[in-house]
Amino acid sequence: MKGGRSKAESKKADTKLSVKRGAAAGGGKKPVKKGRPAKDPNKPKRPASAFFVFMEEFRKTYKEKHPNNKSVAAVGKAGGDKWKSLSEAEKAPYVAKAEKRKVEYEKNLQAYNKKMSDGAGAEEESDKSRSEVNDDEDDDEDGSGEEDEDDDE
């Protein structure tokens, strides 16, 4: 056999595979996935670029001209073509609006980051106090006289 594997080589490959399978399956525990941390819903959203500021306006005019068109792709394609055909002077108002939104976003983000750094210690205390409050409520329910009377009847 020219270029083919010998029987000994194929057996070696098979044993390697079986070892790998056994090692993966033999653990019994699934590996813990390391994913992204949960997103904070209070974090400010990033501002729209100049193109998306343009698209907000363009969508309205496009839908007025083409009321029967339900395709999002068609609106996006037409908007992209229109944006490419605009001159720098025609794009300037959208760029200015995008810059204004970006400045506002940066202010909000700084305030958010400051709040998070200042509130990190307070947040841990509030979680602890919440759990203590929940423990107190559980104690009151378990130790109330009404439940004992209901059990006797």
PDB file of C-alpha atoms in Angstrom:
ATOM      1  CA  MET A   1       0.000   0.000   0.000  1.00  0.00           C
ATOM      2  CA  LYS A   2       1.584   3.169  -1.113  1.00  0.00           C
ATOM      3  CA  GLY A   3       0.875   6.150   1.102  1.00  0.00           C
ATOM      4  CA  GLY A   4      -1.503   4.178   3.301  1.00  0.00           C
ATOM      5  CA  ARG A   5      -1.148   3.716   7.031  1.00  0.00           C
ATOM      6  CA  SER A   6      -0.008   0.455   8.419  1.00  0.00           C
ATOM      7  CA  LYS A   7      -2.173  -1.461  10.858  1.00  0.00           C
ATOM      8  CA  ALA A   8       0.148  -0.600  13.722  1.00  0.00           C
ATOM      9  CA  GLU A   9      -0.159   3.147  13.022  1.00  0.00           C
ATOM     10  CA  SER A  10      -3.951   3.016  12.868  1.00  0.00           C
ATOM     11  CA  LYS A  11      -4.087   1.120  16.177  1.00  0.00           C
ATOM     12  CA  LYS A  12      -1.929   3.769  17.829  1.00  0.00           C
ATOM     13  CA  ALA A  13      -4.271   6.498  16.594  1.00  0.00           C
ATOM     14  CA  ASP A  14      -7.260   4.559  17.904  1.00  0.00           C
ATOM     15  CA  THR A  15      -5.762   4.151  21.357  1.00  0.00           C
ATOM     16  CA  LYS A  16      -4.955   7.827  21.504  1.00  0.00           C
ATOM     17  CA  LEU A  17      -8.538   8.647  20.668  1.00  0.00           C
ATOM     18  CA  SER A  18      -9.904   6.262  23.229  1.00  0.00           C
ATOM     19  CA  VAL A  19      -7.639   7.744  25.889  1.00  0.00           C
ATOM     20  CA  LYS A  20      -8.884  11.215  25.042  1.00  0.00           C
ATOM     21  CA  ARG A  21     -12.491  10.081  25.163  1.00  0.00           C
ATOM     22  CA  GLY A  22     -11.968   8.294  28.454  1.00  0.00           C
ATOM     23  CA  ALA A  23     -10.255  11.288  30.014  1.00  0.00           C
ATOM     24  CA  ALA A  24     -13.034  13.642  28.971  1.00  0.00           C
ATOM     25  CA  ALA A  25     -15.861  11.298  29.952  1.00  0.00           C
ATOM     26  CA  GLY A  26     -14.175   9.832  33.027  1.00  0.00           C
ATOM     27  CA  GLY A  27     -14.195  13.104  34.969  1.00  0.00           C
ATOM     28  CA  GLY A  28     -17.912  12.916  35.562  1.00  0.00           C
ATOM     29  CA  LYS A  29     -18.127  16.659  36.201  1.00  0.00           C
ATOM     30  CA  LYS A  30     -18.832  19.177  33.504  1.00  0.00           C
ATOM     31  CA  PRO A  31     -16.232  21.908  33.197  1.00  0.00           C
ATOM     32  CA  VAL A  32     -17.425  25.272  34.421  1.00  0.00           C
ATOM     33  CA  LYS A  33     -17.957  27.672  31.545  1.00  0.00           C
ATOM     34  CA  LYS A  34     -16.190  30.950  31.875  1.00  0.00           C
ATOM     35  CA  GLY A  35     -18.523  33.421  30.251  1.00  0.00           C
ATOM     36  CA  ARG A  36     -18.966  37.125  30.375  1.00  0.00           C
ATOM     37  CA  PRO A  37     -20.059  38.685  33.617  1.00  0.00           C
ATOM     38  CA  ALA A  38     -23.709  39.693  33.759  1.00  0.00           C
ATOM     39  CA  LYS A  39     -24.494  43.051  32.196  1.00  0.00           C
ATOM     40  CA  ASP A  40     -25.504  45.869  34.489  1.00  0.00           C
ATOM     41  CA  PRO A  41     -28.859  47.282  33.332  1.00  0.00           C
ATOM     42  CA  ASN A  42     -28.004  50.658  34.902  1.00  0.00           C
ATOM     43  CA  LYS A  43     -24.868  51.141  32.791  1.00  0.00           C
ATOM     44  CA  PRO A  44     -25.376  53.845  30.129  1.00  0.00           C
ATOM     45  CA  LYS A  45     -25.696  52.595  26.559  1.00  0.00           C
ATOM     46  CA  ARG A  46     -23.102  53.581  24.003  1.00  0.00           C
ATOM     47  CA  PRO A  47     -24.150  56.420  21.709  1.00  0.00           C
ATOM     48  CA  ALA A  48     -25.135  55.911  18.090  1.00  0.00           C
ATOM     49  CA  SER A  49     -22.578  56.665  15.389  1.00  0.00           C
ATOM     50  CA  ALA A  50     -23.209  59.357  12.770  1.00  0.00           C
ATOM     51  CA  PHE A  51     -24.508  56.714  10.353  1.00  0.00           C
ATOM     52  CA  PHE A  52     -27.103  55.460  12.836  1.00  0.00           C
ATOM     53  CA  VAL A  53     -28.180  59.015  13.627  1.00  0.00           C
ATOM     54  CA  PHE A  54     -28.692  59.422   9.873  1.00  0.00           C
ATOM     55  CA  MET A  55     -30.586  56.108   9.693  1.00  0.00           C
ATOM     56  CA  GLU A  56     -33.066  57.214  12.376  1.00  0.00           C
ATOM     57  CA  GLU A  57     -34.166  60.044  10.111  1.00  0.00           C
ATOM     58  CA  PHE A  58     -33.810  58.070   6.888  1.00  0.00           C
ATOM     59  CA  ARG A  59     -36.095  55.245   8.091  1.00  0.00           C
ATOM     60  CA  LYS A  60     -38.955  57.694   8.627  1.00  0.00           C
ATOM     61  CA  THR A  61     -38.671  59.211   5.151  1.00  0.00           C
ATOM     62  CA  TYR A  62     -38.149  55.822   3.499  1.00  0.00           C
ATOM     63  CA  LYS A  63     -41.256  54.347   5.129  1.00  0.00           C
ATOM     64  CA  GLU A  64     -43.326  57.346   4.014  1.00  0.00           C
ATOM     65  CA  LYS A  65     -42.200  56.837   0.417  1.00  0.00           C
ATOM     66  CA  HIS A  66     -42.480  53.027   0.528  1.00  0.00           C
ATOM     67  CA  PRO A  67     -45.334  52.159   2.933  1.00  0.00           C
ATOM     68  CA  ASN A  68     -45.763  48.606   1.604  1.00  0.00           C
ATOM     69  CA  ASN A  69     -42.109  47.630   2.077  1.00  0.00           C
ATOM     70  CA  LYS A  70     -41.750  45.568   5.267  1.00  0.00           C
ATOM     71  CA  SER A  71     -38.149  44.442   4.639  1.00  0.00           C
ATOM     72  CA  VAL A  72     -35.627  45.715   7.165  1.00  0.00           C
ATOM     73  CA  ALA A  73     -32.814  44.660   4.832  1.00  0.00           C
ATOM     74  CA  ALA A  74     -34.168  46.825   2.011  1.00  0.00           C
ATOM     75  CA  VAL A  75     -34.328  49.876   4.284  1.00  0.00           C
ATOM     76  CA  GLY A  76     -30.802  49.237   5.524  1.00  0.00           C
ATOM     77  CA  LYS A  77     -29.414  48.740   2.030  1.00  0.00           C
ATOM     78  CA  ALA A  78     -31.074  51.904   0.738  1.00  0.00           C
ATOM     79  CA  GLY A  79     -29.818  53.837   3.767  1.00  0.00           C
ATOM     80  CA  GLY A  80     -26.281  52.571   3.297  1.00  0.00           C
ATOM     81  CA  ASP A  81     -26.283  53.539  -0.364  1.00  0.00           C
ATOM     82  CA  LYS A  82     -27.664  56.986   0.465  1.00  0.00           C
ATOM     83  CA  TRP A  83     -25.047  57.501   3.216  1.00  0.00           C
ATOM     84  CA  LYS A  84     -22.226  56.599   0.830  1.00  0.00           C
ATOM     85  CA  SER A  85     -23.516  59.084  -1.735  1.00  0.00           C
ATOM     86  CA  LEU A  86     -23.671  61.982   0.765  1.00  0.00           C
ATOM     87  CA  SER A  87     -20.881  64.544   0.740  1.00  0.00           C
ATOM     88  CA  GLU A  88     -18.957  65.483   3.885  1.00  0.00           C
ATOM     89  CA  ALA A  89     -20.989  68.698   4.137  1.00  0.00           C
ATOM     90  CA  GLU A  90     -24.261  66.739   4.015  1.00  0.00           C
ATOM     91  CA  LYS A  91     -22.974  64.320   6.674  1.00  0.00           C
ATOM     92  CA  ALA A  92     -21.851  67.160   8.991  1.00  0.00           C
ATOM     93  CA  PRO A  93     -25.160  67.605  10.913  1.00  0.00           C
ATOM     94  CA  TYR A  94     -25.303  63.879  11.672  1.00  0.00           C
ATOM     95  CA  VAL A  95     -21.658  63.853  12.760  1.00  0.00           C
ATOM     96  CA  ALA A  96     -22.359  66.835  15.041  1.00  0.00           C
ATOM     97  CA  LYS A  97     -25.379  65.085  16.617  1.00  0.00           C
ATOM     98  CA  ALA A  98     -23.301  61.932  17.134  1.00  0.00           C
ATOM     99  CA  GLU A  99     -20.519  63.953  18.810  1.00  0.00           C
ATOM    100  CA  LYS A 100     -23.050  65.633  21.076  1.00  0.00           C
ATOM    101  CA  ARG A 101     -24.457  62.237  22.102  1.00  0.00           C
ATOM    102  CA  LYS A 102     -20.928  60.946  22.664  1.00  0.00           C
ATOM    103  CA  VAL A 103     -20.093  63.823  25.031  1.00  0.00           C
ATOM    104  CA  GLU A 104     -23.343  63.198  26.940  1.00  0.00           C
ATOM    105  CA  TYR A 105     -22.556  59.479  27.103  1.00  0.00           C
ATOM    106  CA  GLU A 106     -19.070  60.136  28.477  1.00  0.00           C
ATOM    107  CA  LYS A 107     -20.530  62.338  31.237  1.00  0.00           C
ATOM    108  CA  ASN A 108     -23.067  59.653  32.126  1.00  0.00           C
ATOM    109  CA  LEU A 109     -20.402  56.947  32.060  1.00  0.00           C
ATOM    110  CA  GLN A 110     -18.100  58.913  34.383  1.00  0.00           C
ATOM    111  CA  ALA A 111     -20.985  59.466  36.794  1.00  0.00           C
ATOM    112  CA  TYR A 112     -21.873  55.762  36.580  1.00  0.00           C
ATOM    113  CA  ASN A 113     -18.274  54.662  37.193  1.00  0.00           C
ATOM    114  CA  LYS A 114     -17.952  57.041  40.141  1.00  0.00           C
ATOM    115  CA  LYS A 115     -21.214  55.745  41.580  1.00  0.00           C
ATOM    116  CA  MET A 116     -20.049  52.149  41.140  1.00  0.00           C
ATOM    117  CA  SER A 117     -16.687  52.769  42.808  1.00  0.00           C
ATOM    118  CA  ASP A 118     -18.296  54.683  45.695  1.00  0.00           C
ATOM    119  CA  GLY A 119     -21.250  52.332  46.036  1.00  0.00           C
ATOM    120  CA  ALA A 120     -19.298  49.046  45.900  1.00  0.00           C
ATOM    121  CA  GLY A 121     -18.798  48.873  49.690  1.00  0.00           C
ATOM    122  CA  ALA A 122     -22.288  50.138  50.429  1.00  0.00           C
ATOM    123  CA  GLU A 123     -23.777  47.579  48.061  1.00  0.00           C
ATOM    124  CA  GLU A 124     -22.175  44.699  49.965  1.00  0.00           C
ATOM    125  CA  GLU A 125     -23.519  46.058  53.239  1.00  0.00           C
ATOM    126  CA  SER A 126     -27.000  46.435  51.790  1.00  0.00           C
ATOM    127  CA  ASP A 127     -26.960  42.805  50.603  1.00  0.00           C
ATOM    128  CA  LYS A 128     -25.939  41.709  54.081  1.00  0.00           C
ATOM    129  CA  SER A 129     -28.603  43.835  55.728  1.00  0.00           C
ATOM    130  CA  ARG A 130     -31.205  42.468  53.313  1.00  0.00           C
ATOM    131  CA  SER A 131     -30.308  38.922  54.268  1.00  0.00           C
ATOM    132  CA  GLU A 132     -30.519  39.825  57.955  1.00  0.00           C
ATOM    133  CA  VAL A 133     -33.949  41.345  57.379  1.00  0.00           C
ATOM    134  CA  ASN A 134     -35.052  38.178  55.574  1.00  0.00           C
ATOM    135  CA  ASP A 135     -33.724  36.047  58.443  1.00  0.00           C
ATOM    136  CA  ASP A 136     -35.687  38.129  60.940  1.00  0.00           C
ATOM    137  CA  GLU A 137     -38.871  37.704  58.923  1.00  0.00           C
ATOM    138  CA  ASP A 138     -38.340  33.938  58.761  1.00  0.00           C
ATOM    139  CA  ASP A 139     -37.865  33.812  62.552  1.00  0.00           C
ATOM    140  CA  ASP A 140     -41.077  35.746  63.147  1.00  0.00           C
ATOM    141  CA  GLU A 141     -43.087  33.400  60.947  1.00  0.00           C
ATOM    142  CA  ASP A 142     -41.662  30.258  62.548  1.00  0.00           C
ATOM    143  CA  GLY A 143     -42.052  31.507  66.113  1.00  0.00           C
ATOM    144  CA  SER A 144     -45.542  32.961  65.856  1.00  0.00           C
ATOM    145  CA  GLY A 145     -48.183  31.623  68.201  1.00  0.00           C
ATOM    146  CA  GLU A 146     -50.829  31.405  65.492  1.00  0.00           C
ATOM    147  CA  GLU A 147     -49.092  28.607  63.618  1.00  0.00           C
ATOM    148  CA  ASP A 148     -48.730  26.569  66.831  1.00  0.00           C
ATOM    149  CA  GLU A 149     -52.451  26.945  67.591  1.00  0.00           C
ATOM    150  CA  ASP A 150     -53.340  25.807  64.060  1.00  0.00           C
ATOM    151  CA  ASP A 151     -51.230  22.692  64.538  1.00  0.00           C
ATOM    152  CA  ASP A 152     -53.068  21.789  67.792  1.00  0.00           C
ATOM    153  CA  GLU A 153     -56.508  22.009  66.204  1.00  0.00           C
TER     154      GLU A 153
END
